[in-house]
């Protein structure tokens, strides 16, 4: 299990449990709710049949994180999809010093214009202090993203930690279908000043052997 360094989030999301009829255009239409989609692809076998998974690439890592938090467990084509970080993301591998490009099918035509970063935000996969508000597409300045959270941390430990800075409305640690932490989450404060203070205090700090990356959430 990983135990060091900041988790680097790339611009790509892996999307699993796709319905066999779901196309790259269906993926694009769904994921453009979370940001500017620049590429989608549904992997297919030699006979042209879907393998049940695909890739979505956004313009920024923040948009990819927003999609993971919003659409993991959402319904598409009659099935609940799995959305997580793409572990073969080219940008992340290069940042970590890995060599070689991931194997992917050729990109299809991207189609018409890009979607705006809007749409409602669904419940995260981790525990929460309170219900999630409806997303507006603009940052409130109240919420921060925290990467590099110790694997054993739940939303409760995260909330208690940041409560030292100011009033915390809720905290959320993102988890996968297996219930395990993905090592990042969000904290929403009651004031912008508290959120800014949290970034100033904890960004690039170390916590139980892991280096945190803390920044204002651009989409909440």
Tab-separated table of C-alpha atoms in Angstrom:
chain	number	residue	atom	x	y	z
A	1	UNK	CA	0.000	0.000	0.000
A	2	UNK	CA	1.250	3.507	-0.805
A	3	UNK	CA	2.643	5.452	2.111
A	4	UNK	CA	4.346	8.537	0.789
A	5	UNK	CA	4.154	11.592	-1.447
A	6	UNK	CA	1.231	13.611	-2.735
A	7	UNK	CA	-1.357	11.741	-4.770
A	8	UNK	CA	-1.202	13.155	-8.293
A	9	UNK	CA	-4.578	13.293	-9.961
A	10	UNK	CA	-4.529	13.327	-13.741
A	11	UNK	CA	-7.106	14.595	-16.185
A	12	UNK	CA	-8.481	11.157	-17.059
A	13	UNK	CA	-11.149	8.998	-15.461
A	14	UNK	CA	-11.650	5.262	-15.828
A	15	UNK	CA	-15.332	4.372	-16.249
A	16	UNK	CA	-16.396	0.779	-15.641
A	17	UNK	CA	-19.583	-1.314	-15.651
A	18	UNK	CA	-20.807	0.322	-18.854
A	19	UNK	CA	-23.871	-1.016	-20.611
A	20	UNK	CA	-22.946	-2.770	-23.846
A	21	UNK	CA	-24.887	-0.190	-25.880
A	22	UNK	CA	-23.125	2.827	-24.314
A	23	UNK	CA	-21.063	4.729	-26.901
A	24	UNK	CA	-18.262	7.284	-26.592
A	25	UNK	CA	-20.834	9.979	-27.376
A	26	UNK	CA	-23.039	8.773	-24.485
A	27	UNK	CA	-20.014	9.048	-22.177
A	28	UNK	CA	-19.246	12.542	-23.409
A	29	UNK	CA	-22.831	13.707	-22.974
A	30	UNK	CA	-22.906	12.374	-19.404
A	31	UNK	CA	-19.512	13.593	-18.239
A	32	UNK	CA	-19.742	17.069	-19.725
A	33	UNK	CA	-21.983	17.795	-16.713
A	34	UNK	CA	-18.749	17.926	-14.704
A	35	UNK	CA	-16.471	19.965	-16.955
A	36	UNK	CA	-14.911	20.368	-20.379
A	37	UNK	CA	-14.535	16.910	-21.917
A	38	UNK	CA	-11.771	16.727	-24.533
A	39	UNK	CA	-11.793	12.990	-25.221
A	40	UNK	CA	-13.924	9.898	-24.590
A	41	UNK	CA	-13.539	6.324	-25.726
A	42	UNK	CA	-15.304	3.017	-25.092
A	43	UNK	CA	-12.927	0.072	-25.456
A	44	UNK	CA	-14.015	-2.619	-27.921
A	45	UNK	CA	-12.820	-6.065	-28.910
A	46	UNK	CA	-11.822	-7.189	-32.397
A	47	UNK	CA	-15.473	-7.796	-33.263
A	48	UNK	CA	-16.441	-4.253	-32.320
A	49	UNK	CA	-18.257	-5.249	-29.137
A	50	UNK	CA	-17.889	-3.090	-26.059
A	51	UNK	CA	-15.621	-4.371	-23.293
A	52	UNK	CA	-17.782	-2.565	-20.744
A	53	UNK	CA	-15.307	0.162	-19.838
A	54	UNK	CA	-13.947	3.406	-21.186
A	55	UNK	CA	-11.871	6.528	-20.632
A	56	UNK	CA	-12.924	10.161	-20.218
A	57	UNK	CA	-10.368	12.967	-20.372
A	58	UNK	CA	-11.022	16.476	-19.062
A	59	UNK	CA	-9.150	19.741	-19.513
A	60	UNK	CA	-8.060	19.819	-15.859
A	61	UNK	CA	-7.457	17.440	-12.921
A	62	UNK	CA	-10.029	19.382	-10.889
A	63	UNK	CA	-12.726	18.497	-13.414
A	64	UNK	CA	-11.700	14.837	-13.292
A	65	UNK	CA	-11.926	14.878	-9.476
A	66	UNK	CA	-15.352	16.521	-9.701
A	67	UNK	CA	-16.517	13.741	-12.036
A	68	UNK	CA	-15.247	11.021	-9.682
A	69	UNK	CA	-17.039	12.583	-6.726
A	70	UNK	CA	-20.220	13.247	-8.675
A	71	UNK	CA	-20.714	10.330	-11.060
A	72	UNK	CA	-19.260	7.314	-9.251
A	73	UNK	CA	-22.344	5.134	-8.731
A	74	UNK	CA	-24.495	7.218	-11.084
A	75	UNK	CA	-26.775	5.517	-13.617
A	76	UNK	CA	-25.935	5.430	-17.307
A	77	UNK	CA	-27.700	3.205	-19.807
A	78	UNK	CA	-29.553	1.382	-17.048
A	79	UNK	CA	-26.402	0.462	-15.103
A	80	UNK	CA	-24.597	2.040	-12.146
A	81	UNK	CA	-21.171	3.047	-13.394
A	82	UNK	CA	-17.852	2.916	-11.566
A	83	UNK	CA	-15.789	6.104	-11.913
A	84	UNK	CA	-12.264	6.368	-10.535
A	85	UNK	CA	-8.917	7.892	-11.390
A	86	UNK	CA	-7.268	6.421	-14.490
A	87	UNK	CA	-4.223	4.609	-13.105
A	88	UNK	CA	-2.706	4.572	-16.586
A	89	UNK	CA	-2.991	8.358	-16.973
A	90	UNK	CA	-0.084	9.492	-19.128
A	91	UNK	CA	0.388	12.812	-17.318
A	92	UNK	CA	0.500	11.176	-13.892
A	93	UNK	CA	2.965	8.514	-15.003
A	94	UNK	CA	5.276	11.134	-16.483
A	95	UNK	CA	5.082	13.193	-13.294
A	96	UNK	CA	6.074	10.091	-11.313
A	97	UNK	CA	9.001	9.413	-13.643
A	98	UNK	CA	7.465	6.389	-15.370
A	99	UNK	CA	8.303	5.671	-18.993
A	100	UNK	CA	6.197	4.547	-21.868
A	101	UNK	CA	2.716	5.592	-22.895
A	102	UNK	CA	-0.348	3.630	-21.869
A	103	UNK	CA	-1.938	1.427	-24.481
A	104	UNK	CA	-5.145	2.923	-25.794
A	105	UNK	CA	-7.340	2.634	-28.831
A	106	UNK	CA	-7.226	5.508	-31.381
A	107	UNK	CA	-9.274	8.537	-30.446
A	108	UNK	CA	-12.595	8.869	-32.241
A	109	UNK	CA	-13.941	12.151	-33.509
A	110	UNK	CA	-14.676	14.439	-30.607
A	111	UNK	CA	-17.958	15.699	-31.906
A	112	UNK	CA	-19.561	19.051	-31.214
A	113	UNK	CA	-18.714	21.720	-28.653
A	114	UNK	CA	-17.649	21.149	-25.090
A	115	UNK	CA	-19.967	21.188	-22.152
A	116	UNK	CA	-19.893	23.723	-19.336
A	117	UNK	CA	-18.990	22.753	-15.794
A	118	UNK	CA	-22.440	22.562	-14.347
A	119	UNK	CA	-25.001	20.062	-13.125
A	120	UNK	CA	-25.913	18.810	-9.677
A	121	UNK	CA	-23.447	17.105	-7.424
A	122	UNK	CA	-24.273	13.650	-6.161
A	123	UNK	CA	-23.327	12.108	-2.843
A	124	UNK	CA	-19.677	11.104	-2.452
A	125	UNK	CA	-18.666	7.553	-1.699
A	126	UNK	CA	-17.313	8.435	1.755
A	127	UNK	CA	-19.045	9.466	4.977
A	128	UNK	CA	-20.411	12.990	5.316
A	129	UNK	CA	-21.095	15.402	8.100
A	130	UNK	CA	-24.187	16.801	6.328
A	131	UNK	CA	-26.005	16.656	3.005
A	132	UNK	CA	-24.313	17.981	-0.125
A	133	UNK	CA	-25.542	21.244	-1.668
A	134	UNK	CA	-26.495	21.595	-5.298
A	135	UNK	CA	-23.557	22.603	-7.466
A	136	UNK	CA	-23.701	25.972	-9.231
A	137	UNK	CA	-20.729	25.605	-11.592
A	138	UNK	CA	-18.872	28.400	-9.752
A	139	UNK	CA	-16.623	28.128	-6.727
A	140	UNK	CA	-18.093	29.330	-3.448
A	141	UNK	CA	-14.609	29.578	-1.970
A	142	UNK	CA	-15.855	27.590	1.025
A	143	UNK	CA	-14.697	24.105	0.028
A	144	UNK	CA	-11.193	22.685	-0.246
A	145	UNK	CA	-9.833	19.533	-1.858
A	146	UNK	CA	-7.385	17.501	0.225
A	147	UNK	CA	-5.069	14.990	-1.483
A	148	UNK	CA	-2.706	12.609	0.320
A	149	UNK	CA	-5.040	11.788	3.229
A	150	UNK	CA	-3.800	8.852	5.355
A	151	UNK	CA	-5.526	5.665	4.253
A	152	UNK	CA	-7.084	5.038	7.678
A	153	UNK	CA	-8.735	8.468	7.855
A	154	UNK	CA	-12.527	8.720	7.639
A	155	UNK	CA	-14.585	11.893	7.162
A	156	UNK	CA	-14.700	12.213	10.950
A	157	UNK	CA	-10.906	12.420	11.403
A	158	UNK	CA	-10.710	14.793	8.448
A	159	UNK	CA	-13.385	17.043	9.919
A	160	UNK	CA	-11.770	17.077	13.377
A	161	UNK	CA	-8.398	17.939	11.868
A	162	UNK	CA	-9.638	20.950	9.893
A	163	UNK	CA	-11.949	22.134	12.666
A	164	UNK	CA	-8.797	23.501	14.290
A	165	UNK	CA	-8.733	26.144	11.541
A	166	UNK	CA	-12.390	27.218	11.580
A	167	UNK	CA	-15.997	26.102	11.408
A	168	UNK	CA	-16.438	22.970	9.265
A	169	UNK	CA	-19.811	22.355	7.629
A	170	UNK	CA	-18.936	18.853	6.382
A	171	UNK	CA	-16.057	16.607	5.351
A	172	UNK	CA	-15.955	13.764	2.844
A	173	UNK	CA	-13.322	11.096	2.155
A	174	UNK	CA	-13.766	9.544	-1.296
A	175	UNK	CA	-13.888	5.739	-1.317
A	176	UNK	CA	-14.246	3.093	-4.000
A	177	UNK	CA	-16.807	0.328	-4.335
A	178	UNK	CA	-14.613	-1.796	-2.056
A	179	UNK	CA	-15.079	0.774	0.721
A	180	UNK	CA	-11.395	1.668	0.786
A	181	UNK	CA	-10.226	5.270	0.841
A	182	UNK	CA	-8.909	6.735	-2.405
A	183	UNK	CA	-6.631	8.993	-0.377
A	184	UNK	CA	-8.391	12.286	-1.090
A	185	UNK	CA	-11.507	14.154	-0.087
A	186	UNK	CA	-13.145	17.522	0.487
A	187	UNK	CA	-13.848	19.791	3.431
A	188	UNK	CA	-16.448	22.576	3.366
A	189	UNK	CA	-16.053	25.478	5.785
A	190	UNK	CA	-18.577	28.016	7.004
A	191	UNK	CA	-16.424	30.956	5.850
A	192	UNK	CA	-14.041	31.647	2.962
A	193	UNK	CA	-11.458	32.913	5.439
A	194	UNK	CA	-11.356	29.524	7.155
A	195	UNK	CA	-10.948	27.720	3.818
A	196	UNK	CA	-8.066	30.015	2.830
A	197	UNK	CA	-6.458	29.551	6.243
A	198	UNK	CA	-6.684	25.766	5.835
A	199	UNK	CA	-4.883	25.929	2.484
A	200	UNK	CA	-2.178	28.171	3.945
A	201	UNK	CA	-1.695	25.930	6.979
A	202	UNK	CA	-1.889	22.424	5.533
A	203	UNK	CA	-0.817	22.572	1.870
A	204	UNK	CA	2.500	20.730	1.420
A	205	UNK	CA	2.471	19.674	5.079
A	206	UNK	CA	3.113	16.092	6.191
A	207	UNK	CA	0.552	13.895	7.921
A	208	UNK	CA	1.445	10.397	9.097
A	209	UNK	CA	4.180	10.074	6.495
A	210	UNK	CA	2.138	11.465	3.600
A	211	UNK	CA	2.460	14.895	2.022
A	212	UNK	CA	-0.817	16.774	1.671
A	213	UNK	CA	-1.919	18.885	-1.274
A	214	UNK	CA	-4.685	21.288	-0.237
A	215	UNK	CA	-6.407	23.763	-2.559
A	216	UNK	CA	-9.709	25.566	-3.063
A	217	UNK	CA	-12.329	23.473	-4.884
A	218	UNK	CA	-13.083	25.300	-8.142
A	219	UNK	CA	-16.459	23.617	-8.580
A	220	UNK	CA	-18.107	23.917	-5.167
